[in-house]
Short mmCIF file of C-alpha atoms and ligand atoms in Angstrom, two decimals:
data_model
loop_
_atom_site.label_atom_id
_atom_site.label_comp_id
_atom_site.label_asym_id
_atom_site.label_seq_id
_atom_site.Cartn_x
_atom_site.Cartn_y
_atom_site.Cartn_z
CA UNK A 26 0.00 0.00 0.00
CA UNK A 27 2.39 2.65 -1.12
CA UNK A 28 0.44 4.12 -4.00
CA UNK A 29 -0.55 7.78 -4.01
CA UNK A 30 -4.27 7.31 -3.89
CA UNK A 31 -6.28 6.81 -0.72
CA UNK A 32 -9.50 7.02 -2.74
CA UNK A 33 -12.28 4.84 -1.32
CA UNK A 34 -10.17 3.63 1.60
CA UNK A 35 -11.30 4.22 5.16
CA UNK A 36 -8.88 5.77 7.69
CA UNK A 37 -8.86 2.47 9.61
CA UNK A 38 -7.51 0.73 6.49
CA UNK A 39 -4.97 3.44 5.76
CA UNK A 40 -3.66 3.11 9.33
CA UNK A 41 -2.52 -0.43 8.48
CA UNK A 42 0.46 -0.39 6.16
CA UNK A 43 0.08 2.93 4.29
CA UNK A 44 3.22 4.77 3.24
CA UNK A 45 5.59 1.80 3.36
CA UNK A 46 6.71 -0.30 0.41
CA UNK A 47 8.02 -3.76 1.49
CA UNK A 48 10.06 -3.88 -1.74
CA UNK A 49 12.16 -1.06 -0.29
CA UNK A 50 13.37 -3.37 2.53
CA UNK A 51 13.93 -6.94 1.28
CA UNK A 52 10.20 -7.69 1.40
CA UNK A 53 10.05 -7.17 5.15
CA UNK A 54 6.33 -6.98 5.99
CA UNK A 55 7.06 -4.29 8.56
CA UNK A 56 9.26 -1.25 8.05
CA UNK A 57 12.77 -1.43 9.48
CA UNK A 58 14.00 1.15 11.98
CA UNK A 59 16.59 3.28 10.24
CA UNK A 60 18.85 4.11 13.18
CA UNK A 61 21.26 6.44 11.48
CA UNK A 62 22.14 10.10 11.82
CA UNK A 63 23.55 10.58 8.32
CA UNK A 64 23.36 9.16 4.78
CA UNK A 65 26.13 8.15 2.35
CA UNK A 66 26.27 9.28 -1.31
CA UNK A 67 27.63 7.22 -4.20
CA UNK A 68 29.37 10.29 -5.67
CA UNK A 69 30.04 13.97 -5.04
CA UNK A 70 27.69 14.90 -7.88
CA UNK A 71 24.93 12.79 -6.30
CA UNK A 72 25.48 14.61 -2.99
CA UNK A 73 25.13 17.94 -4.79
CA UNK A 74 21.94 16.80 -6.56
CA UNK A 75 20.35 15.64 -3.31
CA UNK A 76 21.11 19.01 -1.73
CA UNK A 77 19.71 20.84 -4.75
CA UNK A 78 16.49 18.85 -4.37
CA UNK A 79 16.31 19.57 -0.63
CA UNK A 80 16.98 23.28 -0.83
CA UNK A 81 15.52 24.25 -4.21
CA UNK A 82 13.29 21.33 -5.22
CA UNK A 83 14.99 21.26 -8.63
CA UNK A 84 17.69 19.28 -10.46
CA UNK A 85 18.00 15.65 -11.63
CA UNK A 86 16.77 14.26 -8.25
CA UNK A 87 13.91 16.77 -7.79
CA UNK A 88 11.04 15.45 -5.70
CA UNK A 89 12.78 12.20 -4.83
CA UNK A 90 13.28 13.11 -1.18
CA UNK A 91 16.89 11.91 -1.06
CA UNK A 92 18.24 11.85 2.46
CA UNK A 93 21.01 14.05 3.87
CA UNK A 94 21.06 14.06 7.67
CA UNK A 95 18.39 12.75 10.05
CA UNK A 96 17.42 16.18 11.44
CA UNK A 97 16.47 17.19 7.88
CA UNK A 98 14.45 14.01 7.34
CA UNK A 99 14.76 10.23 7.66
CA UNK A 100 12.89 7.22 6.20
CA UNK A 101 10.90 6.62 9.40
CA UNK A 102 9.56 10.17 9.23
CA UNK A 103 8.52 9.68 5.59
CA UNK A 104 6.52 6.56 6.47
CA UNK A 105 4.85 8.13 9.51
CA UNK A 106 4.11 11.43 7.79
CA UNK A 107 2.54 9.91 4.68
CA UNK A 108 0.43 7.61 6.84
CA UNK A 109 -0.65 10.39 9.19
CA UNK A 110 -1.56 12.70 6.30
CA UNK A 111 -3.59 9.94 4.64
CA UNK A 112 -5.42 9.07 7.88
CA UNK A 113 -6.25 12.74 8.50
CA UNK A 114 -7.29 13.28 4.86
CA UNK A 115 -4.62 15.96 4.38
CA UNK A 116 -2.09 16.63 1.61
CA UNK A 117 0.91 16.27 3.91
CA UNK A 118 1.96 15.94 7.54
CA UNK A 119 4.99 16.65 9.72
CA UNK A 120 6.02 14.75 12.85
CA UNK A 121 7.66 16.31 15.89
CA UNK A 122 9.36 15.28 19.11
CA UNK A 123 6.16 15.92 21.11
CA UNK A 124 2.76 17.53 20.87
CA UNK A 125 4.19 20.72 22.42
CA UNK A 126 7.08 20.67 19.92
CA UNK A 127 4.39 20.70 17.22
CA UNK A 128 2.46 23.55 18.88
CA UNK A 129 5.68 25.56 19.33
CA UNK A 130 6.59 25.05 15.68
CA UNK A 131 3.23 26.43 14.54
CA UNK A 132 3.61 29.48 16.80
CA UNK A 133 7.19 30.20 15.70
CA UNK A 134 6.52 29.51 12.01
CA UNK A 135 3.30 31.45 11.49
CA UNK A 136 3.44 34.36 13.99
CA UNK A 137 5.40 37.58 13.55
CA UNK A 138 6.06 40.14 16.30
CA UNK A 139 2.99 42.38 16.58
CA UNK A 140 0.55 39.64 15.50
CA UNK A 141 -2.25 38.38 17.69
CA UNK A 142 -3.57 34.87 18.37
CA UNK A 143 -7.07 33.82 19.42
CA UNK A 144 -7.63 30.63 21.42
CA UNK A 145 -10.26 29.08 23.65
CA UNK A 146 -10.21 28.27 27.35
CA UNK A 147 -9.92 25.77 28.84
CA UNK A 148 -7.05 24.53 26.68
CA UNK A 149 -4.05 22.26 27.29
CA UNK A 150 -1.90 23.97 29.94
CA UNK A 151 1.22 23.96 27.78
CA UNK A 152 -0.61 25.75 24.96
CA UNK A 153 -2.02 28.30 27.40
CA UNK A 154 1.55 29.00 28.54
CA UNK A 155 2.93 29.05 24.98
CA UNK A 156 0.60 31.84 23.84
CA UNK A 157 -0.14 33.50 27.20
CA UNK A 158 3.47 34.02 28.26
CA UNK A 159 6.17 32.55 25.97
CA UNK A 160 4.98 34.09 22.70
CA UNK A 161 4.19 37.32 24.56
CA UNK A 162 7.95 37.60 25.00
CA UNK A 163 8.24 37.63 21.20
CA UNK A 164 5.66 40.43 20.91
CA UNK A 165 2.74 38.19 19.98
CA UNK A 166 -0.54 39.15 21.68
CA UNK A 167 -3.13 36.66 22.83
CA UNK A 168 -6.90 36.83 23.33
CA UNK A 169 -9.21 34.06 24.56
CA UNK A 170 -12.85 33.03 24.30
CA UNK A 171 -14.72 30.86 26.80
CA UNK A 172 -17.60 29.37 24.82
CA UNK A 173 -16.42 28.09 21.45
CA UNK A 174 -19.98 27.46 20.31
CA UNK A 175 -21.19 31.05 20.85
CA UNK A 176 -20.74 33.03 17.60
CA UNK A 177 -21.19 36.44 19.28
CA UNK A 178 -18.67 35.72 22.06
CA UNK A 179 -16.11 34.28 19.64
CA UNK A 180 -16.49 37.18 17.18
CA UNK A 181 -16.16 39.72 20.01
CA UNK A 182 -12.96 38.01 21.20
CA UNK A 183 -11.63 38.01 17.62
CA UNK A 184 -12.21 41.76 17.34
CA UNK A 185 -10.46 42.27 20.71
CA UNK A 186 -7.51 40.26 19.33
CA UNK A 187 -7.53 42.29 16.13
CA UNK A 188 -7.35 45.51 18.16
CA UNK A 189 -4.00 44.27 19.53
CA UNK A 190 -2.55 43.30 16.13
CA UNK A 191 -3.19 41.36 12.91
CA UNK A 192 -4.75 37.99 13.74
CA UNK A 193 -2.34 35.24 12.67
CA UNK A 194 -3.86 32.14 14.24
CA UNK A 195 -7.21 30.90 15.50
CA UNK A 196 -6.37 27.97 17.79
CA UNK A 197 -9.03 25.56 19.01
CA UNK A 198 -8.79 22.45 21.13
CA UNK A 199 -11.94 20.39 20.87
CA UNK A 200 -13.07 18.72 22.97
CA UNK A 201 -10.92 20.67 25.40
CA UNK A 202 -8.86 19.52 28.34
CA UNK A 203 -10.11 18.59 30.93
CA UNK A 204 -13.82 19.39 30.76
CA UNK A 205 -14.58 18.23 27.20
CA UNK A 206 -15.83 21.73 26.32
CA UNK A 207 -16.62 21.68 22.60
CA UNK A 208 -15.59 24.22 19.96
CA UNK A 209 -17.55 24.72 16.73
CA UNK A 210 -14.99 24.17 13.96
CA UNK A 211 -17.34 25.46 11.22
CA UNK A 212 -17.62 28.70 13.21
CA UNK A 213 -13.81 28.99 13.43
CA UNK A 214 -13.42 28.46 9.65
CA UNK A 215 -16.14 31.04 8.90
CA UNK A 216 -14.47 33.46 11.33
CA UNK A 217 -11.10 33.02 9.57
CA UNK A 218 -12.79 33.96 6.26
CA UNK A 219 -14.43 37.03 7.85
CA UNK A 220 -11.21 38.22 9.49
CA UNK A 221 -9.33 37.50 6.27
CA UNK A 222 -11.68 39.83 4.36
CA UNK A 223 -11.39 42.45 7.13
CA UNK A 224 -7.59 42.52 7.53
CA UNK A 225 -6.52 41.35 4.07
CA UNK A 226 -4.67 38.29 5.42
CA UNK A 227 -6.55 35.15 6.32
CA UNK A 228 -5.61 33.77 9.75
CA UNK A 229 -4.90 30.04 9.90
CA UNK A 230 -7.29 27.81 11.82
CA UNK A 231 -5.34 25.34 13.98
CA UNK A 232 -7.18 22.50 15.70
CA UNK A 233 -5.77 20.29 18.44
CA UNK A 234 -7.49 16.95 17.72
CA UNK A 235 -5.73 14.99 20.48
CA UNK A 236 -8.74 14.12 22.62
CA UNK A 237 -10.94 12.46 19.97
CA UNK A 238 -8.29 11.57 17.40
CA UNK A 239 -8.58 11.10 13.64
CA UNK A 240 -11.25 8.41 13.59
CA UNK A 241 -13.89 10.19 15.68
CA UNK A 242 -13.29 13.78 14.51
CA UNK A 243 -11.96 14.91 11.11
CA UNK A 244 -10.98 18.60 11.26
CA UNK A 245 -9.37 18.76 7.78
CA UNK A 246 -12.69 17.73 6.22
CA UNK A 247 -14.32 20.70 7.98
CA UNK A 248 -11.89 23.09 6.30
CA UNK A 249 -9.40 23.81 9.08
CA UNK A 250 -5.86 24.59 7.93
CA UNK A 251 -3.75 22.61 10.38
CA UNK A 252 -4.79 19.56 12.41
CA UNK A 253 -2.45 18.93 15.34
CA UNK A 254 -2.35 15.72 17.35
CA UNK A 255 -0.31 14.83 20.40
CA UNK A 256 0.58 11.36 19.14
CA UNK A 257 1.74 10.68 22.71
CA UNK A 258 -1.88 10.02 23.64
CA UNK A 259 -4.36 7.83 21.74
CA UNK A 260 -2.33 7.44 18.53
CA UNK A 261 0.64 5.83 20.29
CA UNK A 262 -1.68 4.65 23.03
CA UNK A 263 0.65 2.84 25.42
CA UNK A 264 2.00 5.69 27.61
CA UNK A 265 5.54 4.85 26.52
CA UNK A 266 6.62 7.67 24.19
CA UNK A 267 6.20 11.35 23.27
CA UNK A 268 5.41 12.51 19.73
CA UNK A 269 3.38 15.12 17.86
CA UNK A 270 1.94 15.45 14.36
CA UNK A 271 0.55 18.24 12.19
CA UNK A 272 -1.49 17.60 9.04
CA UNK A 273 -2.48 20.17 6.44
CA UNK A 274 -1.97 21.61 2.99
CA UNK A 275 1.39 20.92 1.33
CA UNK A 276 2.61 24.54 1.33
CA UNK A 277 1.88 25.04 5.06
CA UNK A 278 3.46 21.73 6.07
CA UNK A 279 6.49 22.54 3.87
CA UNK A 280 7.07 25.70 5.93
CA UNK A 281 6.85 23.71 9.16
CA UNK A 282 9.27 21.08 7.86
CA UNK A 283 11.74 23.67 6.58
CA UNK A 284 11.93 25.39 9.97
CA UNK A 285 11.94 22.07 11.83
CA UNK A 286 15.45 21.54 10.49
CA UNK A 287 16.38 24.77 12.30
CA UNK A 288 14.49 24.16 15.54
CA UNK A 289 15.72 20.54 15.55
CA UNK A 290 12.47 19.27 17.05
CA UNK A 291 11.78 16.44 14.59
CA UNK A 292 10.74 12.96 15.74
CA UNK A 293 13.59 10.45 16.06
CA UNK A 294 13.69 7.18 14.03
CA UNK A 295 12.85 4.72 16.79
CA UNK A 296 9.94 6.72 18.18
CA UNK A 297 8.61 7.29 14.65
CA UNK A 298 8.68 3.52 14.14
CA UNK A 299 6.81 2.94 17.40
CA UNK A 300 4.11 5.44 16.40
CA UNK A 301 3.68 3.80 12.98
CA UNK A 302 3.30 0.43 14.71
CA UNK A 303 0.76 1.82 17.18
CA UNK A 304 -1.35 3.59 14.55
CA UNK A 305 -2.33 0.18 13.17
CA UNK A 306 -4.37 -0.64 16.28
CA UNK A 307 -5.42 2.91 17.22
CA UNK A 308 -8.95 2.73 15.77
CA UNK A 309 -9.73 -0.51 17.61
CA UNK A 310 -8.21 0.70 20.88
CA UNK A 311 -10.07 4.01 20.72
CA UNK A 312 -13.36 2.28 19.94
CA UNK A 313 -13.02 -0.05 22.95
CA UNK A 314 -11.91 2.76 25.25
CA UNK A 315 -14.94 4.80 24.19
CA UNK A 316 -17.30 1.88 24.90
CA UNK A 317 -15.69 1.44 28.34
CA UNK A 318 -15.90 5.18 29.03
CA UNK A 319 -19.62 5.28 28.37
CA UNK A 320 -20.16 2.54 30.97
CA UNK A 321 -17.88 4.24 33.53
CA UNK A 322 -19.42 7.68 32.95
CA UNK A 323 -22.92 6.25 33.36
CA UNK A 324 -21.92 4.60 36.66
CA UNK A 325 -20.43 7.88 37.94
CA UNK A 326 -23.41 9.99 36.86
CA UNK A 327 -25.74 7.84 38.94
CA UNK A 328 -23.46 7.71 42.03
CA UNK A 329 -24.60 9.67 45.13
CA UNK A 330 -21.06 10.90 45.93
CA UNK A 331 -20.68 12.41 42.45
CA UNK A 332 -21.91 15.95 41.84
CA UNK A 333 -21.61 15.83 38.06
CA UNK A 334 -19.97 14.22 35.04
CA UNK A 335 -18.68 16.28 32.14
CA UNK A 336 -18.91 13.77 29.30
CA UNK A 337 -19.68 14.49 25.65
CA UNK A 338 -22.09 11.58 25.58
CA UNK A 339 -24.30 13.39 28.13
CA UNK A 340 -24.67 16.76 26.39
CA UNK A 341 -28.24 18.02 26.91
CA UNK A 342 -30.59 17.64 23.93
CA UNK A 343 -31.38 20.98 22.35
CA UNK A 344 -28.15 22.62 23.57
CA UNK A 345 -25.79 24.42 21.20
CA UNK A 346 -22.95 22.11 22.22
CA UNK A 347 -25.05 19.02 21.38
CA UNK A 348 -25.81 20.39 17.91
CA UNK A 349 -22.09 20.97 17.28
CA UNK A 350 -21.25 17.54 18.68
CA UNK A 351 -23.76 15.81 16.38
CA UNK A 352 -22.34 17.64 13.36
CA UNK A 353 -18.65 17.33 14.18
CA UNK A 354 -17.94 14.19 16.24
CA UNK A 355 -18.41 10.48 15.60
CA UNK A 356 -17.84 9.49 19.22
CA UNK A 357 -17.71 10.89 22.74
CA UNK A 358 -14.08 9.94 23.47
CA UNK A 359 -12.84 8.27 26.61
CA UNK A 360 -11.33 11.18 28.53
CA UNK A 361 -13.73 13.17 30.69
CA UNK A 362 -14.09 14.80 34.07
CA UNK A 363 -16.27 14.13 37.07
CA UNK A 364 -16.82 16.22 40.15
CA UNK A 365 -17.24 14.70 43.63
CA UNK A 366 -19.26 16.32 46.40
CA UNK A 367 -16.56 18.07 48.42
CA UNK A 368 -13.16 19.54 47.66
CA UNK A 369 -9.48 18.65 47.75
CA UNK A 370 -9.62 16.55 50.96
CA UNK A 371 -12.49 14.37 49.71
CA UNK A 372 -10.87 13.99 46.28
CA UNK A 373 -7.50 13.02 47.75
CA UNK A 374 -9.09 10.43 50.08
CA UNK A 375 -10.75 8.84 47.07
CA UNK A 376 -7.63 8.91 44.89
CA UNK A 377 -5.45 7.39 47.62
CA UNK A 378 -7.85 4.45 47.96
CA UNK A 379 -7.75 3.41 44.31
CA UNK A 380 -6.11 0.01 43.76
CA UNK A 381 -6.36 -0.61 40.01
CA UNK A 382 -6.60 2.88 38.50
CA UNK A 383 -3.28 4.69 38.22
CA UNK A 384 -2.84 8.19 39.62
CA UNK A 385 -1.03 10.02 36.80
CA UNK A 386 -1.43 12.86 34.32
CA UNK A 387 -1.64 12.12 30.58
CA UNK A 388 -4.37 10.29 28.74
CA UNK A 389 -5.10 7.92 25.89
CA UNK A 390 -2.99 5.01 27.18
CA UNK A 391 -4.08 1.40 27.50
CA UNK A 392 -4.37 1.79 31.28
CA UNK A 393 -6.97 3.95 33.02
CA UNK A 394 -5.41 7.11 34.43
CA UNK A 395 -6.93 9.54 36.89
CA UNK A 396 -5.75 12.88 38.30
CA UNK A 397 -7.03 15.76 40.41
CA UNK A 398 -7.15 18.63 37.92
CA UNK A 399 -6.72 21.63 40.26
CA UNK A 400 -3.52 20.28 41.87
CA UNK A 401 -1.93 18.65 38.80
CA UNK A 402 -2.69 19.50 35.16
CA UNK A 403 -4.22 22.89 35.99
CA UNK A 404 -2.04 23.71 39.01
CA UNK A 405 -0.59 26.84 37.40
CA UNK A 406 -3.98 28.52 36.86
CA UNK A 407 -5.58 30.86 39.39
CA UNK A 408 -8.67 29.44 41.17
CA UNK A 409 -10.78 31.99 39.24
CA UNK A 410 -9.38 30.87 35.87
CA UNK A 411 -9.96 27.25 36.86
CA UNK A 412 -13.57 27.90 37.84
CA UNK A 413 -14.18 29.79 34.59
CA UNK A 414 -13.06 26.61 32.83
CA UNK A 415 -15.36 24.44 34.95
CA UNK A 416 -12.67 23.01 37.25
CA UNK A 417 -13.57 22.85 40.95
CA UNK A 418 -11.53 21.45 43.86
CA UNK A 419 -13.57 18.26 43.46
CA UNK A 420 -12.83 17.78 39.75
CA UNK A 421 -11.01 14.68 38.61
CA UNK A 422 -9.99 13.85 35.04
CA UNK A 423 -10.35 10.25 34.00
CA UNK A 424 -8.80 8.67 30.91
CA UNK A 425 -10.57 5.36 30.57
CA UNK A 426 -8.37 2.57 29.21
CA UNK A 427 -8.72 -0.97 27.98
CA UNK A 428 -9.24 -2.90 31.22
CA UNK A 429 -12.58 -4.67 31.63
CA UNK A 430 -15.13 -1.94 32.43
CA UNK A 431 -16.52 -3.85 35.40
CA UNK A 432 -13.08 -3.81 37.05
CA UNK A 433 -12.69 -0.05 36.48
CA UNK A 434 -16.15 0.56 37.93
CA UNK A 435 -15.52 -1.72 40.93
CA UNK A 436 -12.34 0.15 41.81
CA UNK A 437 -14.08 3.54 41.55
CA UNK A 438 -17.01 2.24 43.60
CA UNK A 439 -14.81 1.12 46.52
CA UNK A 440 -12.74 4.33 46.37
CA UNK A 441 -15.79 6.61 46.29
CA UNK A 442 -16.79 5.25 49.71
CA UNK A 443 -13.94 7.38 51.10
CA UNK A 444 -15.51 10.63 49.86
C1 PLP B 509 -0.78 16.09 25.91
C2 PLP B 509 -1.40 17.13 25.08
C3 PLP B 509 -0.61 18.05 24.37
C4 PLP B 509 0.89 18.05 24.45
O1 PLP B 509 1.42 16.89 23.91
P1 PLP B 509 2.86 16.31 24.38
O2 PLP B 509 3.05 15.17 23.45
O3 PLP B 509 2.73 15.92 25.82
O4 PLP B 509 3.84 17.41 24.20
C5 PLP B 509 -1.26 18.99 23.61
N1 PLP B 509 -2.60 19.04 23.53
C6 PLP B 509 -3.38 18.18 24.19
C7 PLP B 509 -4.85 18.27 24.06
C8 PLP B 509 -2.81 17.20 25.00
O5 PLP B 509 -3.59 16.35 25.67
#
């Protein structure tokens, strides 16, 4: 399966084998790991031609992607990037050392000093810090919106951003960490068109698709420019590596790849190989985790010690969020929050009694992970900012894994007695 056309193939099929030609490696059914930092040329002229292709895209080896040095590109990256692009339905993709390396590359590649950026809240803490403080140091201004389904609120925030400087990026994480707050991607794309007409330069729409992943939510098909995934989470799925991917149009990804050779934040050969291997089972793992999550969320919703469950599968009928969910998502995911009656003390008593569930940040692994949001993932936020994002002192984030759902529920049931 190394042909150019993904026509008529489902993403689940593409995830198995796409982008690798066994004939390139002695018929090996699986791709080898190319553990090398540099590549040898048969002649000086060949070396020159490969460099001409890399830097200018011209010459006798144009478009052949000849290799130079692993920071500039390596065979494992080619396999992963063509597979990721095909799964996401994009022209091209670029892989990075982590999800945050990918976010940082977008910020540094597409923002100039004086520009502004619009993003929602809540959002992954690292992204909040990237735009709220790090990019501020480079003269990039940031504005936020709270309800990504409210056209008036989002447009007002966009105008506030525009007042600070030309809007370069509209960044959305949906569903968002940790409360599964949903953002209307069609609204973000329409907004980019409106702002583009207003300021004469269309801002890029960037979507962090980590929480649902490529099988349950397809941002490129909705017209967003760049789809970012922390491959660390569901795509790799075993809590044993860090990686990030960005899919999008060829010209945008080319800019990211060109500067990646300067930032040096590409994904290494062995980790790229592990991600390719894991992508093959991602759809099945995600489907099972989502089925487990629905059972766990239903148990928690009906439990007397639980004040509420923030789960996409429970969005109220008739709400704006439910309408967006029905249009945009093919599943409710398996990471969600629940809120116990009480605060930090009650939450800690419960967490310390768990026997099977692991107390750790991160999500999307095969094992069920749980953490107390206010004192871990959202520690750095003020209590006011946390509350605005729906995080109380009794909020716990749960990433439901692949254990038998009855065992997950039994462990939560015995631990909730301590609340
Ligand atoms: C984990 C995560 C990131 C950051 O990814 P890393 O691979 O840990 O750098 C970004 N966005 C979301 C939604 C995440 O969950």
